[in-house]
Coordinates of N, CA and C and ligand atoms in Angstrom, one line a residue:
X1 N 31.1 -16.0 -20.4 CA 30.5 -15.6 -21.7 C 29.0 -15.4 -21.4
X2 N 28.5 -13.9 -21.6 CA 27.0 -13.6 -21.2 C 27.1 -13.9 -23.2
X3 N 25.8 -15.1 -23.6 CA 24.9 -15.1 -24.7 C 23.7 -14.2 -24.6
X4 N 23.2 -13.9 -25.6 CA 22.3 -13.1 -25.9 C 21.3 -13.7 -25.0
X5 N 21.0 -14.8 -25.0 CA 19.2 -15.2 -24.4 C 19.5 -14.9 -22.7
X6 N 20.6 -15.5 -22.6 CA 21.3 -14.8 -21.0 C 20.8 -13.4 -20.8
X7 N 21.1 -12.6 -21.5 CA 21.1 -11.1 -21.4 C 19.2 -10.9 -21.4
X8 N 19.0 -11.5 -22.4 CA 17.5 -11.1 -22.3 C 16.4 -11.6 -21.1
X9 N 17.4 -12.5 -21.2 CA 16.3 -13.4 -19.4 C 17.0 -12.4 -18.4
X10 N 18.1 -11.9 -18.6 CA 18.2 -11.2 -17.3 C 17.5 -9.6 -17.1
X11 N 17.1 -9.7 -18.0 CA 16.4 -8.1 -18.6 C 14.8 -8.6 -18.0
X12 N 14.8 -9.8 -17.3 CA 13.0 -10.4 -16.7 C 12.2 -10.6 -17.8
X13 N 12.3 -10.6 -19.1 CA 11.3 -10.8 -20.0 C 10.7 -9.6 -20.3
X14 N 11.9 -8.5 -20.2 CA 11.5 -7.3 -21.5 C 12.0 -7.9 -22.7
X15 N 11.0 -7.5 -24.1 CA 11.8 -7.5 -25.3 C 12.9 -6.7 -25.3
X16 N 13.6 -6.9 -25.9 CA 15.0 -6.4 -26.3 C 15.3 -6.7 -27.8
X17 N 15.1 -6.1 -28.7 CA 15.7 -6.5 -30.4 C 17.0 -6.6 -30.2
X18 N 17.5 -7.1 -31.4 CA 18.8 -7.4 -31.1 C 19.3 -6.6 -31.7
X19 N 19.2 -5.5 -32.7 CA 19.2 -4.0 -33.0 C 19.5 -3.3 -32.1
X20 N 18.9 -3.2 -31.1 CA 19.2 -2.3 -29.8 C 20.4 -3.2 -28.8
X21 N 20.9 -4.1 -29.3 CA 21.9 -4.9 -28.4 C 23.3 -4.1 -28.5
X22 N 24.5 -3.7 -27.8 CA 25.3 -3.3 -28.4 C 25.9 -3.7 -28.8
X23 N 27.4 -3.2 -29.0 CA 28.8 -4.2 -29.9 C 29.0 -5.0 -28.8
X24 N 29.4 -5.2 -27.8 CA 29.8 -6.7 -27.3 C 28.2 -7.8 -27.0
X25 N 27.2 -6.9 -27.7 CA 26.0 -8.0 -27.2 C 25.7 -8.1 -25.5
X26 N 25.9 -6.8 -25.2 CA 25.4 -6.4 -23.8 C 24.0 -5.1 -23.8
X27 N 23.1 -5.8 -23.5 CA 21.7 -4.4 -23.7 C 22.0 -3.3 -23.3
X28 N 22.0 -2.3 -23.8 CA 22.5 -0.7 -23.7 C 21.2 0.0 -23.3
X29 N 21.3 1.0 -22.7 CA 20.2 1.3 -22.1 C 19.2 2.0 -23.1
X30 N 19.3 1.8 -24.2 CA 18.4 2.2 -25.1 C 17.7 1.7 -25.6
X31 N 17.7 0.1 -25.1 CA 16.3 -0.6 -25.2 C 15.2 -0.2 -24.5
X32 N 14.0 -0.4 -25.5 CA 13.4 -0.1 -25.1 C 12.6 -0.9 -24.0
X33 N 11.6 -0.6 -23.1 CA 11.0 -1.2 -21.9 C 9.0 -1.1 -21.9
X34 N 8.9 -1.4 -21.8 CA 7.2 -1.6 -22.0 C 6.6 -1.4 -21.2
X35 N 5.3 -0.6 -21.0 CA 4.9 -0.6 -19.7 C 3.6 -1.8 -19.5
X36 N 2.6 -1.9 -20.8 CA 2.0 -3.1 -20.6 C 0.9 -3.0 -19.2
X37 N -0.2 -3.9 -19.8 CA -1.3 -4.1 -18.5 C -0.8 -4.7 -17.1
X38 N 0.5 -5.0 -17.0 CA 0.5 -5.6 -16.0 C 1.7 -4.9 -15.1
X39 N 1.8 -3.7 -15.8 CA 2.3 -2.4 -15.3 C 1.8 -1.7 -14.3
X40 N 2.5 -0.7 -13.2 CA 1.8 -0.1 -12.6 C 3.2 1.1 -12.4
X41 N 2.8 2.5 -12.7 CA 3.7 3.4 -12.5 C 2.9 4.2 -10.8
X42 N 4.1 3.9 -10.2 CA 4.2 4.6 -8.5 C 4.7 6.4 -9.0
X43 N 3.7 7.2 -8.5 CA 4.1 8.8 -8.6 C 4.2 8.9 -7.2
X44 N 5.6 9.2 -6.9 CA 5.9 9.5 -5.5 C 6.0 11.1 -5.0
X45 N 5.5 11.4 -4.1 CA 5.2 12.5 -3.2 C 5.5 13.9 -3.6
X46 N 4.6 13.7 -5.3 CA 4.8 15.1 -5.6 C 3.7 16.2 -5.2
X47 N 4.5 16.6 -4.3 CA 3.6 17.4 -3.2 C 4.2 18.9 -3.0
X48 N 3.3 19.9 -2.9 CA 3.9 21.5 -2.4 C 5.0 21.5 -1.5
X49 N 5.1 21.0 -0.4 CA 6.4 20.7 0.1 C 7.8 20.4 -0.3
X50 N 7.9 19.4 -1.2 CA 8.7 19.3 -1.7 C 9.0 19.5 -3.2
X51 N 8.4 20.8 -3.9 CA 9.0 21.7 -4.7 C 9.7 23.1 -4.5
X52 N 10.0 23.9 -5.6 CA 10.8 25.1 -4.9 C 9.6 26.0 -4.2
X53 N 9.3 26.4 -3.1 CA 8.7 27.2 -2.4 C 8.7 26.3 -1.6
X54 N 8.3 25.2 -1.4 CA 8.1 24.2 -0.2 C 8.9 24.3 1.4
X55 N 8.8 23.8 2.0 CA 9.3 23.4 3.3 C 10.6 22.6 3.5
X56 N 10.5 21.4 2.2 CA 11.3 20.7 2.2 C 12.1 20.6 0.7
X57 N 11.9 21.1 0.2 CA 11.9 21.8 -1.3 C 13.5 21.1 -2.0
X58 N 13.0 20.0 -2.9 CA 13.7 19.7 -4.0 C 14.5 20.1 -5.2
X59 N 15.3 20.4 -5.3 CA 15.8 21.5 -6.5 C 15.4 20.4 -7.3
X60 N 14.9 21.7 -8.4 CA 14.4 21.2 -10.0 C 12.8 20.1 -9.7
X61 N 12.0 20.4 -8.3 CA 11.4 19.4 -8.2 C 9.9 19.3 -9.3
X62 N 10.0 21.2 -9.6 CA 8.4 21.2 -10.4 C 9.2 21.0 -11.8
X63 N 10.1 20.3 -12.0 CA 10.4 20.8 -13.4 C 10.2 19.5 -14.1
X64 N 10.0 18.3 -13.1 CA 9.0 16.8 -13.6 C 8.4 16.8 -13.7
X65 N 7.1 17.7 -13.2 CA 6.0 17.3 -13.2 C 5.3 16.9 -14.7
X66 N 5.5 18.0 -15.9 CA 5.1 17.5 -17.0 C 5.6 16.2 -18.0
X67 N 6.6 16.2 -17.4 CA 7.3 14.9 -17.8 C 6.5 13.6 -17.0
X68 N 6.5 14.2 -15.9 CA 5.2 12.8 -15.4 C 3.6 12.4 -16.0
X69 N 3.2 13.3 -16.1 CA 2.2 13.8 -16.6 C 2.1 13.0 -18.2
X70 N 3.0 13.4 -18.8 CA 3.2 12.8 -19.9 C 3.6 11.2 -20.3
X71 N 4.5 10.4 -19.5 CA 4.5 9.2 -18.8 C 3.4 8.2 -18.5
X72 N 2.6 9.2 -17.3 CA 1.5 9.0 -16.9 C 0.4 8.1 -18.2
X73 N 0.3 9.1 -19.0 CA -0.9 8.7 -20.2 C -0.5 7.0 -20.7
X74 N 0.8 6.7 -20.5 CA 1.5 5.3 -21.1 C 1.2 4.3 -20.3
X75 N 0.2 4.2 -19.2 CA -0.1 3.3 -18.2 C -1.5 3.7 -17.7
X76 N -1.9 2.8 -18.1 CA -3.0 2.1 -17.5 C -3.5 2.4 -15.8
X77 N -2.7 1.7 -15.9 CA -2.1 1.8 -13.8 C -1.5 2.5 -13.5
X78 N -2.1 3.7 -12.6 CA -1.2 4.4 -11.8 C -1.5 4.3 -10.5
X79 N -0.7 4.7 -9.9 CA -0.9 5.0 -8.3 C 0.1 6.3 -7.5
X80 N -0.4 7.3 -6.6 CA 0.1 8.2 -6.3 C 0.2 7.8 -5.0
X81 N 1.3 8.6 -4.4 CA 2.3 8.5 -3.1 C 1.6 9.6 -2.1
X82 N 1.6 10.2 -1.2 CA 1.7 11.6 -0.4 C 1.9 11.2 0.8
X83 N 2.6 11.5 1.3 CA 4.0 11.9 2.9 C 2.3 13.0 3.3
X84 N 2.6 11.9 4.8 CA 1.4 12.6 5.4 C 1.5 12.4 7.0
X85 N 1.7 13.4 7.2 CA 2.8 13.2 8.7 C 1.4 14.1 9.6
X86 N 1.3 14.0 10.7 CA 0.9 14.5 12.2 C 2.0 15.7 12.4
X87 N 0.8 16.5 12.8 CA 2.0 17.9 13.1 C 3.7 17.6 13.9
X88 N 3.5 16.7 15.0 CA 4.4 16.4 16.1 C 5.1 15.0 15.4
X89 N 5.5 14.9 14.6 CA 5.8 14.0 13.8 C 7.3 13.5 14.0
X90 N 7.5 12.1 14.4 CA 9.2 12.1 14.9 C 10.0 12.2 14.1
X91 N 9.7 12.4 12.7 CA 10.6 12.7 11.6 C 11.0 14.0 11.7
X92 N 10.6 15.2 12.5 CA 10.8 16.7 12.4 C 11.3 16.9 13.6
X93 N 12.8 17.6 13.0 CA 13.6 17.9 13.9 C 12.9 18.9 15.1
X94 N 12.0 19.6 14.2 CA 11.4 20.3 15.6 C 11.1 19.7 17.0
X95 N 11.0 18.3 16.5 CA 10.5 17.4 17.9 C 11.6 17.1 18.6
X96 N 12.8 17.4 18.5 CA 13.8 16.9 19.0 C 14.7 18.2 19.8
X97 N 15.1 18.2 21.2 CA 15.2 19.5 21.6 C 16.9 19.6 21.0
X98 N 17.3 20.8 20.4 CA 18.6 20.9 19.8 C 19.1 20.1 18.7
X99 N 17.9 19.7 18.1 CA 18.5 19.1 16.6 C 17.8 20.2 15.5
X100 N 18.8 19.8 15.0 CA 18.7 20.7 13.3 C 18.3 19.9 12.4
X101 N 17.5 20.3 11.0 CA 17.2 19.1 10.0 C 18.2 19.2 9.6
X102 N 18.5 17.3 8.9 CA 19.1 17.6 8.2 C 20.1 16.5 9.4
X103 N 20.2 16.9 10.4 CA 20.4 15.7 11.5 C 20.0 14.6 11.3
X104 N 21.1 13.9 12.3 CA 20.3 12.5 12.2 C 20.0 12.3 14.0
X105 N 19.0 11.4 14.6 CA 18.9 10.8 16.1 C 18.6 9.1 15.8
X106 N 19.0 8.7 17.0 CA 18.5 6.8 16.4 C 17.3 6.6 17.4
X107 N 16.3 6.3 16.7 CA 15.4 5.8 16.7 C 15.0 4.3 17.5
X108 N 14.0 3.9 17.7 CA 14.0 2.2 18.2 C 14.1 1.7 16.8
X109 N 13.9 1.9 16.0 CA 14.0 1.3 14.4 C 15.4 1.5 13.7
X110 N 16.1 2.1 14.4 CA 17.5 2.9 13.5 C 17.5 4.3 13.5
X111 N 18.5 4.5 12.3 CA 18.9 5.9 12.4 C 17.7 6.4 11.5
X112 N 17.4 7.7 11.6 CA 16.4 9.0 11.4 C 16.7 10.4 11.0
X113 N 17.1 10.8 9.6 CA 17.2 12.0 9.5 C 15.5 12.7 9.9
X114 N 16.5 13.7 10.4 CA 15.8 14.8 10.5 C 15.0 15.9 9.6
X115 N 13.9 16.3 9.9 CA 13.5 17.0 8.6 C 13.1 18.2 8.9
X116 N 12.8 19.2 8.3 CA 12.1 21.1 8.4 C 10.7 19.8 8.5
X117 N 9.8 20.4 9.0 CA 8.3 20.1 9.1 C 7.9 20.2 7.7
X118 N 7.4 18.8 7.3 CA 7.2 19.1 5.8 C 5.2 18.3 5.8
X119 N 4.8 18.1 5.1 CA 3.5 17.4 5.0 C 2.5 17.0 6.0
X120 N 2.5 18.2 6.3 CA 1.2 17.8 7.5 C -0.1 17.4 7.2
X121 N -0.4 16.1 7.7 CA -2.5 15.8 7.2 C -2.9 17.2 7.3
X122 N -3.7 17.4 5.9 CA -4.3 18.6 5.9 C -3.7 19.5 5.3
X123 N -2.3 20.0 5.1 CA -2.0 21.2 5.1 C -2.0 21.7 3.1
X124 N -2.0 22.8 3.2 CA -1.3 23.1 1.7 C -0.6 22.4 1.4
X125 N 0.6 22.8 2.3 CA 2.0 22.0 1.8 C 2.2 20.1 1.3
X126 N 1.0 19.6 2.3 CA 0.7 18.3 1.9 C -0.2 17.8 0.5
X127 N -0.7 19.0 -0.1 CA -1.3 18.6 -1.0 C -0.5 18.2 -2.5
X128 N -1.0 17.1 -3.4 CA -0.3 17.2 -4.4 C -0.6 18.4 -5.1
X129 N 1.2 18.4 -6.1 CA 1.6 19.5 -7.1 C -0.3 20.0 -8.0
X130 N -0.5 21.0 -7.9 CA -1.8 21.5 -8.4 C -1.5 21.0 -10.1
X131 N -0.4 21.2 -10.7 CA -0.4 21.1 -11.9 C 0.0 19.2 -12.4
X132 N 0.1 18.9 -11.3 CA 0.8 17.3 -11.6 C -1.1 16.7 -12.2
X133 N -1.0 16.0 -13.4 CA -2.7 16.1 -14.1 C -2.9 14.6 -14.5
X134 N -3.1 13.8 -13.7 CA -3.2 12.0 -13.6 C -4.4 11.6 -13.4
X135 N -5.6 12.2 -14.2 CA -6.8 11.6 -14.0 C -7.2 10.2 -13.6
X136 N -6.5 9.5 -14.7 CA -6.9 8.5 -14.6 C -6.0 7.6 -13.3
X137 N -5.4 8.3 -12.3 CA -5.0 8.0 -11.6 C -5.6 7.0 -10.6
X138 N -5.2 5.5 -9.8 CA -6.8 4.5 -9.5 C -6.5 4.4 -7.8
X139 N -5.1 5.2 -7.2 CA -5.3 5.1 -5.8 C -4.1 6.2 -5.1
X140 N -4.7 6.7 -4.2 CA -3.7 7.5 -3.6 C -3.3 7.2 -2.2
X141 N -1.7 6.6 -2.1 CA -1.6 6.1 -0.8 C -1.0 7.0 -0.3
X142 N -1.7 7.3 1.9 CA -0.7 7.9 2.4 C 0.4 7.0 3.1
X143 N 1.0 7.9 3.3 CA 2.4 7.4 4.4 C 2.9 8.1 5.0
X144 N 3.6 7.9 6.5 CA 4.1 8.4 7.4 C 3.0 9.1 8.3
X145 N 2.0 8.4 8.6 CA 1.0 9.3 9.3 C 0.6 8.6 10.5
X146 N 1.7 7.3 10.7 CA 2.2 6.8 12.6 C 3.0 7.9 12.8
X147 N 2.7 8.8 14.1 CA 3.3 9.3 14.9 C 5.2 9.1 14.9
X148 N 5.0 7.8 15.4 CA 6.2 7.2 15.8 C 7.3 6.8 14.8
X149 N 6.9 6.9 13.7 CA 7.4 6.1 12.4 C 7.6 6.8 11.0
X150 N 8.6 6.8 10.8 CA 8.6 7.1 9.4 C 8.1 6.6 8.2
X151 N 8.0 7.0 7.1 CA 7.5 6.0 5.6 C 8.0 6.8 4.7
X152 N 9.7 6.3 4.4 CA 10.0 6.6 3.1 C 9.6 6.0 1.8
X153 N 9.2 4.3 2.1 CA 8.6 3.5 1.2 C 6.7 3.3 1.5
X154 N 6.7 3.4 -0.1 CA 5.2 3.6 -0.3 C 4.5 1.9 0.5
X155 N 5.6 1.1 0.6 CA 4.9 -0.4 0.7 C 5.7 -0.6 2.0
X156 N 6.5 -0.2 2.8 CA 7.1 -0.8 4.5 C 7.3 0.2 5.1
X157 N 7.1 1.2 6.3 CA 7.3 1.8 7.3 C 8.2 1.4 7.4
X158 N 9.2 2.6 8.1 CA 10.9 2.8 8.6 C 11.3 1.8 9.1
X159 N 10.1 0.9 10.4 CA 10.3 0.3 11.1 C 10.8 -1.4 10.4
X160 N 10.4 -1.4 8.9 CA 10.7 -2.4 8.4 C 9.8 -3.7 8.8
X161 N 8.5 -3.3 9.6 CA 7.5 -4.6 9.7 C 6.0 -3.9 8.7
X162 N 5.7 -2.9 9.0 CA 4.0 -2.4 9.3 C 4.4 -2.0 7.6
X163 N 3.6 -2.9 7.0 CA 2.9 -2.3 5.9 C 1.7 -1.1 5.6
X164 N 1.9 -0.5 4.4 CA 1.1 -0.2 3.9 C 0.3 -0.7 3.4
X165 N 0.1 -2.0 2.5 CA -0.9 -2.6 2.1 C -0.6 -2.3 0.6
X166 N -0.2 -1.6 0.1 CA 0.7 -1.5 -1.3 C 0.9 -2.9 -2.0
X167 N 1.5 -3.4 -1.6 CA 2.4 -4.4 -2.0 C 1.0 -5.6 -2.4
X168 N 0.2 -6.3 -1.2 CA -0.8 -6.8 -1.1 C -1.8 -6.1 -2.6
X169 N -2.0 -5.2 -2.7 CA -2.8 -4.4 -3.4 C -2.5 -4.3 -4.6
X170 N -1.5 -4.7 -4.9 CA -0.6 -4.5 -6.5 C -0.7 -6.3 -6.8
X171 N -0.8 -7.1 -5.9 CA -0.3 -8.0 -6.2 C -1.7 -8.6 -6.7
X172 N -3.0 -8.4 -5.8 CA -4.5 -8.8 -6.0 C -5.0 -8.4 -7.5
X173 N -4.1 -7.1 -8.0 CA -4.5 -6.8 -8.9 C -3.5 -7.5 -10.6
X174 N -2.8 -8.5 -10.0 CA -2.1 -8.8 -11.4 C -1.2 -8.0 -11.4
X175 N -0.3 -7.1 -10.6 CA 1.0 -5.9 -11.3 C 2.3 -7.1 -11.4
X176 N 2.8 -7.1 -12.3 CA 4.4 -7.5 -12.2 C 5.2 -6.7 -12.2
X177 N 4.9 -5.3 -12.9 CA 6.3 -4.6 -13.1 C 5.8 -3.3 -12.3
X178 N 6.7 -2.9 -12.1 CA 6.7 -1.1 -10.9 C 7.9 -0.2 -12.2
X179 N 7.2 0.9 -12.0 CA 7.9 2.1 -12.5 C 7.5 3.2 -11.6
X180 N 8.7 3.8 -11.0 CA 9.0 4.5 -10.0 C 9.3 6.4 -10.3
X181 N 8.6 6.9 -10.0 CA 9.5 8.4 -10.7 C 8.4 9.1 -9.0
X182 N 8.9 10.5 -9.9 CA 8.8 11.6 -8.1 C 10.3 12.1 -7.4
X183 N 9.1 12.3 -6.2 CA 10.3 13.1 -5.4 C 10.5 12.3 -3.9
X184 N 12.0 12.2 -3.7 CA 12.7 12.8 -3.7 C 13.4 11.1 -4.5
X185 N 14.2 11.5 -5.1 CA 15.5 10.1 -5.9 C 16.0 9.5 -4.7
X186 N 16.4 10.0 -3.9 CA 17.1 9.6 -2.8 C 16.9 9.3 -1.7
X187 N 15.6 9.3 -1.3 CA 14.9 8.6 -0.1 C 13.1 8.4 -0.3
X188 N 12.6 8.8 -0.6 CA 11.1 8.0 -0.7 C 10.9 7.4 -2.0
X189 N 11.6 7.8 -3.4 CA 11.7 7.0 -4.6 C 12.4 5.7 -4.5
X190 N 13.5 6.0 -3.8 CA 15.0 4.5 -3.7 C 14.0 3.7 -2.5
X191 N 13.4 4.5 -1.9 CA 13.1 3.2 -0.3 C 11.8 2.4 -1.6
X192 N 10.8 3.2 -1.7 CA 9.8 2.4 -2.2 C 10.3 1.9 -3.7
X193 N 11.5 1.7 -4.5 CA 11.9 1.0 -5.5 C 12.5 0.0 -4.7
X194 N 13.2 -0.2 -3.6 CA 13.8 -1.0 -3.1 C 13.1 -2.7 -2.5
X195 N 11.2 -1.9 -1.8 CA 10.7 -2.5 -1.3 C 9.8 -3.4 -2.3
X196 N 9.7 -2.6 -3.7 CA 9.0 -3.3 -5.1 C 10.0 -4.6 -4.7
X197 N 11.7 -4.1 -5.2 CA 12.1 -5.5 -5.3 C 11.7 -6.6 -4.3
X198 N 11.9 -5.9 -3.4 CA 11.5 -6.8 -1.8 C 10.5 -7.7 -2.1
X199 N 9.7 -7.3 -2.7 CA 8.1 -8.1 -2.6 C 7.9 -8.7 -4.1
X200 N 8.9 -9.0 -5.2 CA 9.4 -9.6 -6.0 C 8.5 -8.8 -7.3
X201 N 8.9 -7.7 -7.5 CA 8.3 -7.0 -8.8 C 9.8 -6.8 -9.2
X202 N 9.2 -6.5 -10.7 CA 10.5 -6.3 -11.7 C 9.9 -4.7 -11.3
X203 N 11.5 -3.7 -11.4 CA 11.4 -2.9 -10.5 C 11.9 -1.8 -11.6
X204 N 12.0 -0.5 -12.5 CA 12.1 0.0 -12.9 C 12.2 2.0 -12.2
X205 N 13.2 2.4 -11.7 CA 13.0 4.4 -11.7 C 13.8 4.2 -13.1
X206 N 12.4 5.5 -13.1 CA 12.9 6.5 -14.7 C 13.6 8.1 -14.1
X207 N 14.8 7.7 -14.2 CA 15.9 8.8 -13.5 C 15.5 10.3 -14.2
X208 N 14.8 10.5 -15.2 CA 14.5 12.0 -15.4 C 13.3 12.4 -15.1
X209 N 12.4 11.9 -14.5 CA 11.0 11.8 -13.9 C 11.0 11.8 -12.5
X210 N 12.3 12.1 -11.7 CA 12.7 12.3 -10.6 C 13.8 13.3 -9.9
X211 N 13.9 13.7 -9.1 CA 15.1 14.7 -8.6 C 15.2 14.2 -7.3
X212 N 16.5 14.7 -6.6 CA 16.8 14.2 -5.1 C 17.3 15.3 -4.9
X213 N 17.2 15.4 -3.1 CA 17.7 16.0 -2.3 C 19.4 15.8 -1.9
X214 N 19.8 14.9 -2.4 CA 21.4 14.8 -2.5 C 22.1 15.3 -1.1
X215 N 22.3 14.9 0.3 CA 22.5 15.1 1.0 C 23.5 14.5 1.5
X216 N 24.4 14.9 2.1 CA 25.7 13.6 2.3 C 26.0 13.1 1.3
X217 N 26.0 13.4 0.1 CA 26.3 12.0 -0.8 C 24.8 11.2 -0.8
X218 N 23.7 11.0 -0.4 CA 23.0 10.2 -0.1 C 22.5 9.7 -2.3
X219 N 22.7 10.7 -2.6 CA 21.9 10.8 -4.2 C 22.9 9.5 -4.7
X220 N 23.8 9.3 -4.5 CA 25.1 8.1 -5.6 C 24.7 6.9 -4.5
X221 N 25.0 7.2 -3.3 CA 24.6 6.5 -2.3 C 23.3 5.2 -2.5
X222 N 21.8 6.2 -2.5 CA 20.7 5.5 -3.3 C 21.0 4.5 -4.3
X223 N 21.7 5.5 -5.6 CA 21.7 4.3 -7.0 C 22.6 3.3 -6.5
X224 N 23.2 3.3 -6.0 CA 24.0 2.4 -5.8 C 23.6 1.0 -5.1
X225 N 22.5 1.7 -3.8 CA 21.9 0.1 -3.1 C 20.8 0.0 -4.1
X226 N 20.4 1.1 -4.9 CA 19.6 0.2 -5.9 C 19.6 -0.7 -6.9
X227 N 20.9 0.1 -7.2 CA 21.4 -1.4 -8.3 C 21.7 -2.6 -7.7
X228 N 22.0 -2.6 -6.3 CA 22.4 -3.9 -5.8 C 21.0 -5.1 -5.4
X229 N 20.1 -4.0 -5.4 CA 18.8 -4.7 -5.1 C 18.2 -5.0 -6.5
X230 N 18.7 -4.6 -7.7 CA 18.4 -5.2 -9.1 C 17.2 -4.2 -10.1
X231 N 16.9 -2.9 -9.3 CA 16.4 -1.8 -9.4 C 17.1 -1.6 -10.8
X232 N 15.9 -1.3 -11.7 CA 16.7 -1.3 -12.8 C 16.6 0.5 -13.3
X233 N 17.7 1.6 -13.6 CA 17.8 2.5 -13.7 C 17.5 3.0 -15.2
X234 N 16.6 3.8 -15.6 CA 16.4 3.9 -17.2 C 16.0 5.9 -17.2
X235 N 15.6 5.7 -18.3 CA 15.3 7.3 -18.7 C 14.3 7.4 -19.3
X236 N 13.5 8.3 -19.5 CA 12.0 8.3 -19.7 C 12.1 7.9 -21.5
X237 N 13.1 8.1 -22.0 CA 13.4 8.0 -23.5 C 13.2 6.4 -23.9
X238 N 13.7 5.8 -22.6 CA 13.4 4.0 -22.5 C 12.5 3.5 -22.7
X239 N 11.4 4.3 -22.9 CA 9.9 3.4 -22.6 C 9.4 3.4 -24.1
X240 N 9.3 2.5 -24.2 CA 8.6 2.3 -25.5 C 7.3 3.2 -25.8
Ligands
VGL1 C1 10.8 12.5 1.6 C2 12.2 13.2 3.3 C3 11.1 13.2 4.2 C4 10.6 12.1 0.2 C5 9.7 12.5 2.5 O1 9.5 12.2 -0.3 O2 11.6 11.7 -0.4 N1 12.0 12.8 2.0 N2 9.9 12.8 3.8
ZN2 ZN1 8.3 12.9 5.1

């Protein structure tokens, strides 16, 4: 028997009315969620590359951006993402003789898809979306700009040791809760929702504030170890 205070302590100390409770007294996802000062919304790697004209190009990727934008204004705290790779980058199949993106090779860290050359330090393609409009935006982290290493997550390198300093940085500042949106749903949104949980934040993606590359299956794939990691899935309609 899940009781109601059950349900709400498991919700981390979001309010939940009991109006918004359903008929078996299980929270529906239409409660509402708070973003609060002690919020911090992660904008992941909305960058020229990975919208439609890009390199690495997201279907439907510019079609968030105002929806972020809009989001954005409901937090205090933000922080932006940008994939910032070295031309010769071991994430790019180019580096690999007879691999195609989209491949995978194993790495000393694991396995490695392969990518088209997407975000180079410096390039156009590496810059964020011109229209994505987050003034009050308070840090822009890169990632992936070890040679040797990938960074799907904003806060652990592929390699699973070398921080970013994210995590540290969120924590100095009072964040409890992460809200996750960008690109791609399926590998730099899911890695860095995953590593929030990792480093003990209540962990929130707003699933319409994001699109994926859906590869193998990888898009059901993601929600799936997310939910297992306690990643809580909502919709921009959720936020109070
Ligand atoms: C991403 C693949 C390679 C992402 C970055 O932002 O999701 N995906 N680099
Ligand atoms: Zn990348």
């Amino acid at each position: 028997m899940v009781d109601r205070r059950q349900v709400m302590m498991g919700l981390g100390g979001v309010a939940v009315s009991a109006a918004l409770l359903g008929r078996a007294g299980i929270a529906q996802a239409a409660a509402k969620v708070s973003a609060g000062g002690k919020s911090v919304l992660i904008v992941v790697d909305v960058q020229n590359c990975f919208v439609p004209g890009g390199s690495l190009a997201v279907k439907e990727g510019d079609q968030i951006v105002p929806l972020i934008n809009k989001i954005a204004k409901g937090f205090e705290n933000v922080v932006m993402t940008q994939d910032w790779h070295t031309a010769d980058h071991v994430s790019f199949a180019s580096q690999h003789a007879g691999k195609k993106p989209f491949e995978a090779v194993k790495l000393p860290y694991g396995n490695q898809v392969l990518w088209p050359d997407h975000c180079v330090q410096g390039t156009e393609g590496a810059q964020l979306v011109k229209d994505l409009s987050i003034p009050h935006a308070q840090l822009v982290i890169r990632k992936g700009f070890h040679k040797n290493v990938d960074s799907y997550s904003a806060f652990t390198e592929a390699d699973g040791k070398t921080t970013t300093g994210l995590g540290g940085y969120l924590k100095q500042r009072g964040i409890k809760r992460v809200f996750v949106v960008g690109l791609a749903t399926d590998f730099c949104v899911a890695w860095t929702a995953m590593d929030a949980r990792k480093q003990g934040f209540e962990t929130y993606v707003i699933e319409d504030a994001c699109r994926g590359i859906d590869a193998q299956g990888s898009l059901a794939k993601s929600w799936a170890s997310m939910k297992a990691a306690g990643v809580k899935r909502i919709q921009s309609s959720d936020l109070a």
